[in-house]
mmCIF file of C-alpha atoms and ligand atoms in Angstrom:
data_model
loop_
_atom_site.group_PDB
_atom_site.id
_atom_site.type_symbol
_atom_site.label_atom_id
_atom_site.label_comp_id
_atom_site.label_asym_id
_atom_site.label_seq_id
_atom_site.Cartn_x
_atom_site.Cartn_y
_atom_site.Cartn_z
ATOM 1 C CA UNK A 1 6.000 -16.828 -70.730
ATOM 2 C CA UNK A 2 3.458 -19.220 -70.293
ATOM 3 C CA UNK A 3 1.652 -21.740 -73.563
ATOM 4 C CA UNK A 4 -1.655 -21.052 -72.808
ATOM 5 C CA UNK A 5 -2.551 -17.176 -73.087
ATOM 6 C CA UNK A 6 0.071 -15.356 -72.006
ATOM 7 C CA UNK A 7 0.312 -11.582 -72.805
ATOM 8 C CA UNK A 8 1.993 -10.499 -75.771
ATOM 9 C CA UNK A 9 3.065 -12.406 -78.393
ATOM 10 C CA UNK A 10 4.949 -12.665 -81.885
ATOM 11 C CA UNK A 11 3.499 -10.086 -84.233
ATOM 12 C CA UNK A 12 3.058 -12.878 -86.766
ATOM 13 C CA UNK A 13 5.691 -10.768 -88.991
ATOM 14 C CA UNK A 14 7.542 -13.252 -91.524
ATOM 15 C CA UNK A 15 9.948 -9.966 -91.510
ATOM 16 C CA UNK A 16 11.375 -11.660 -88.179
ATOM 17 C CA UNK A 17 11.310 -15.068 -89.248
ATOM 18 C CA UNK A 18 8.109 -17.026 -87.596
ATOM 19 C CA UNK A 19 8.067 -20.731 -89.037
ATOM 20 C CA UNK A 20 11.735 -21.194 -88.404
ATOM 21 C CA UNK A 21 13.398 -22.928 -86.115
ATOM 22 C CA UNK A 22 14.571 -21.558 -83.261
ATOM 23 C CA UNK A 23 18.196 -21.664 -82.728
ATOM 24 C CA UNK A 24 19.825 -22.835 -78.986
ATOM 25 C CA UNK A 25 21.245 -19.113 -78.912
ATOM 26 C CA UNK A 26 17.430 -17.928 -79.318
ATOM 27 C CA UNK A 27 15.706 -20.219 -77.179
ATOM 28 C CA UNK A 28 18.323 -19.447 -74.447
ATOM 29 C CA UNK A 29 17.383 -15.729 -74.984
ATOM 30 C CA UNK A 30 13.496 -16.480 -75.503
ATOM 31 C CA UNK A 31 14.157 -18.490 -71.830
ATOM 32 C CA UNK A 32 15.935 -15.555 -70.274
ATOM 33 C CA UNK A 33 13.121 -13.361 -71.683
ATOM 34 C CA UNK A 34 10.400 -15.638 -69.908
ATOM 35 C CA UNK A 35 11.966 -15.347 -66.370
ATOM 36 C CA UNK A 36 12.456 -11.449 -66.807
ATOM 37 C CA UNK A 37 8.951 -10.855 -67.720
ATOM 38 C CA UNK A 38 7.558 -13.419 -64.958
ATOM 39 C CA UNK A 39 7.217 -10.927 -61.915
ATOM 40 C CA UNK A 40 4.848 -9.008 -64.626
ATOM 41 C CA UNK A 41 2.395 -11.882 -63.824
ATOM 42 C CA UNK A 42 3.252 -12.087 -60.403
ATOM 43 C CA UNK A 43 3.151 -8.266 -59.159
ATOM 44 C CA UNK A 44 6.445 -8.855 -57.571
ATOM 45 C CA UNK A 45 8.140 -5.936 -56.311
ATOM 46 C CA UNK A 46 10.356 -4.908 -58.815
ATOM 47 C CA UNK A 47 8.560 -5.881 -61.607
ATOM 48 C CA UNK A 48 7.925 -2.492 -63.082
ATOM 49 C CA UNK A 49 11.061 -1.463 -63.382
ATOM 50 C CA UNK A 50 12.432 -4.708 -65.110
ATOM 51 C CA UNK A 51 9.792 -4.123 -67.535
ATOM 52 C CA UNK A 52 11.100 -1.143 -68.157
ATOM 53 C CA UNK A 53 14.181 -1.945 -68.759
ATOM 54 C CA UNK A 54 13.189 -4.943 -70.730
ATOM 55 C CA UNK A 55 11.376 -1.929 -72.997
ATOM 56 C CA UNK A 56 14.529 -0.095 -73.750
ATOM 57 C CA UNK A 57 17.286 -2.961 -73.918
ATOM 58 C CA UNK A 58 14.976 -4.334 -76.774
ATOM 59 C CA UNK A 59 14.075 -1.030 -78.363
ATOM 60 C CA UNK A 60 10.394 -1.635 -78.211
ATOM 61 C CA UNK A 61 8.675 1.113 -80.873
ATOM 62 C CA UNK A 62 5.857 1.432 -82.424
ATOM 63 C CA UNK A 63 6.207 0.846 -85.794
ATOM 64 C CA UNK A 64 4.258 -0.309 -89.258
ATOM 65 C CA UNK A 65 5.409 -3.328 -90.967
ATOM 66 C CA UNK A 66 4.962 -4.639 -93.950
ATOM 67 C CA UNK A 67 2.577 -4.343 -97.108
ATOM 68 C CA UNK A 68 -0.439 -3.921 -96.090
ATOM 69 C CA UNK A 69 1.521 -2.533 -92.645
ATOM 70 C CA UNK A 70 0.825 -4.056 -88.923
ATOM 71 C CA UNK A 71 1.487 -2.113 -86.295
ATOM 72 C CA UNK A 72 4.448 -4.363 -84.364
ATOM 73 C CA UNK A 73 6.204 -2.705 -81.617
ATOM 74 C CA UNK A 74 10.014 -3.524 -82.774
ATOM 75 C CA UNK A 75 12.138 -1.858 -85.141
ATOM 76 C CA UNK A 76 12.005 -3.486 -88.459
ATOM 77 C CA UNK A 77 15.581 -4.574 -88.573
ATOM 78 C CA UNK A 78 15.037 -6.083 -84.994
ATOM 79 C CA UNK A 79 16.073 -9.855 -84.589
ATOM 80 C CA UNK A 80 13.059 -12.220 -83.620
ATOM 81 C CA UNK A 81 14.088 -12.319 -80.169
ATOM 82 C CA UNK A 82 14.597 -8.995 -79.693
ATOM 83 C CA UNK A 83 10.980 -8.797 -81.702
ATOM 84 C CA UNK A 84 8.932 -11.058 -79.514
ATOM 85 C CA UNK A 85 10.498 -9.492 -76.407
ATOM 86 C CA UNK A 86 9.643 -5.889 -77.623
ATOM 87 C CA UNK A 87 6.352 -6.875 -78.479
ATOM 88 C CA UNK A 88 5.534 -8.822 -75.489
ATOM 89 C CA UNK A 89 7.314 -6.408 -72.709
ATOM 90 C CA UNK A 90 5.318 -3.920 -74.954
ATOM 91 C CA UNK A 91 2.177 -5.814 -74.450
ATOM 92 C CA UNK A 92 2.214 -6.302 -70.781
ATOM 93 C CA UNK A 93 3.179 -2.459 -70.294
ATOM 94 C CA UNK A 94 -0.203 -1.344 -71.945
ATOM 95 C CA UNK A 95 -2.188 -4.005 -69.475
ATOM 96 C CA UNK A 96 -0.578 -2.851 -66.764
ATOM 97 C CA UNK A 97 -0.867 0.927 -67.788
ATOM 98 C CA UNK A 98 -4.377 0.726 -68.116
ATOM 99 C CA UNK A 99 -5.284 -0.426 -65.109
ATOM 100 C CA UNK A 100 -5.460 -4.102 -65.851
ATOM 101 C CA UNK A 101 -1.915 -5.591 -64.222
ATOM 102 C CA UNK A 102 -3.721 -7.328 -61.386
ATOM 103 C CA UNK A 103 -5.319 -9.835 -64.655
ATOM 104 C CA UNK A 104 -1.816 -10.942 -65.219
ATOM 105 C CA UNK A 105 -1.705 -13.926 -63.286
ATOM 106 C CA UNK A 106 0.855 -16.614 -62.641
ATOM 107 C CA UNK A 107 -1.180 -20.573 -62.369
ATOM 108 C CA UNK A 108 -1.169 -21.511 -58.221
ATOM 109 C CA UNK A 109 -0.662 -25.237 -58.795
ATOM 110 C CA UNK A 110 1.721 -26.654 -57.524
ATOM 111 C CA UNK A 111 5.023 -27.371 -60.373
ATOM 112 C CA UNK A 112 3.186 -25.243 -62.448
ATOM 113 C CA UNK A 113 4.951 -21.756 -64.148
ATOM 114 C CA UNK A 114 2.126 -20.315 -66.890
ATOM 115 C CA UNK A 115 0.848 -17.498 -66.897
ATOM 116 C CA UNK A 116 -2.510 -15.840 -67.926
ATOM 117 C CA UNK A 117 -4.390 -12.832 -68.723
ATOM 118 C CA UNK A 118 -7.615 -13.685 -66.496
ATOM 119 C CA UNK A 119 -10.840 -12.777 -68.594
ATOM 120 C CA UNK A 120 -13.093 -13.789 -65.243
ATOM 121 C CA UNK A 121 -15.669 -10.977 -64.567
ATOM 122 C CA UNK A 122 -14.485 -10.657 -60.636
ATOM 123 C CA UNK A 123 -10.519 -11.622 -61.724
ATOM 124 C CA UNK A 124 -10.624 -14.840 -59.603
ATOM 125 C CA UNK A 125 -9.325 -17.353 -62.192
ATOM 126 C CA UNK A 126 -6.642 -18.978 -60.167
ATOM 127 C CA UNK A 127 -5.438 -21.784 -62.329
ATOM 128 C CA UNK A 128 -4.233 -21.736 -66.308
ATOM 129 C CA UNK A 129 -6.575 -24.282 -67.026
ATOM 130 C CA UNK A 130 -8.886 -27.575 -66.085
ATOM 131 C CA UNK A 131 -5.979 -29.750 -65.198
ATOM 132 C CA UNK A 132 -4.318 -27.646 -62.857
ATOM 133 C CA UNK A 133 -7.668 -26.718 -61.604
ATOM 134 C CA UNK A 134 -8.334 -30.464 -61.203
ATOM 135 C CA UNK A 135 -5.184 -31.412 -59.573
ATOM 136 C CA UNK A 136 -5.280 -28.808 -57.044
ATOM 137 C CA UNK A 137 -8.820 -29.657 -55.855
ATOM 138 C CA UNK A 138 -7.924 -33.272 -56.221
ATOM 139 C CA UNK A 139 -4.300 -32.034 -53.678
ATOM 140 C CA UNK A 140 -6.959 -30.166 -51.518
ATOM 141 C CA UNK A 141 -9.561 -32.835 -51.099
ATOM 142 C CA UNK A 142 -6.790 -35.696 -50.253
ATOM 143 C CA UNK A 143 -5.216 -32.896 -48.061
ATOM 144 C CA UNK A 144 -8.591 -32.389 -45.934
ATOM 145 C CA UNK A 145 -9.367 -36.327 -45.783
ATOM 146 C CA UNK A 146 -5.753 -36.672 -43.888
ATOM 147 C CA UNK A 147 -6.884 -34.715 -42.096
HETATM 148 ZN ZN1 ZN B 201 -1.121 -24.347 -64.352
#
């Protein structure tokens, strides 16, 4: 999952522990998560179905939480990885089931693995922000002076 804008997120529930630390066990997981949901942003083949079964091996639900309750789509006793990974595969499944899946978009610079939900009126954002944008015109400008 990318920094900058990626699809889904924590539900900002303290229920599943946001402002601590994460743990090596739970940024290992959070990593694994990352390069499951990837192809999301990518449309690779295949990519449905992992999201699906990212859905059910985290028990993604809607549910209320909390006082006043926020709809979150984990089960309350849910651990925070298995939280943000409900709530994020959760996410990208209502983009894509609306219609919107060809928005999720992986950065084309080169060395460069974010992700994005593109806003753009025509869906032509290509980059995940001004400095990939710059480098890649700067890569494409050297590239044409070569030659
Ligand atoms: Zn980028």
């Amino acid at each position: 999952m990318g920094r900058t804008g990626a699809a889904g997120s924590a539900s900002g529930d303290s229920a599943v522990g946001i402002g601590r630390a994460l743990t090596d066990e739970e940024a290992d997981r959070l990593a694994d998560l990352a390069a499951e949901l990837h192809p999301a942003f990518t449309g690779a083949s295949g990519a449905i179905a992992t999201l699906n079964q990212c859905l059910v091996r985290h028990a993604a639900v809607p549910s209320l939480h909390g006082d006043p309750p926020r709809l979150a789509f984990h089960r309350p006793e849910a651990d925070r990885v298995d939280a943000w990974a409900a709530d994020a595969a959760t996410s990208l499944a209502m983009v894509i089931g609306v219609g919107q899946g060809l928005r999720l978009r992986s950065c084309e610079a080169n060395g460069c693995d974010l992700v994005f939900f593109d806003v753009t009126r025509n869906a032509s954002r290509r980059f995940c922000g001004l400095p990939c944008q710059n480098r890649a015109k700067a890569s494409a400008y050297r590239a044409r002076r070569r030659g």
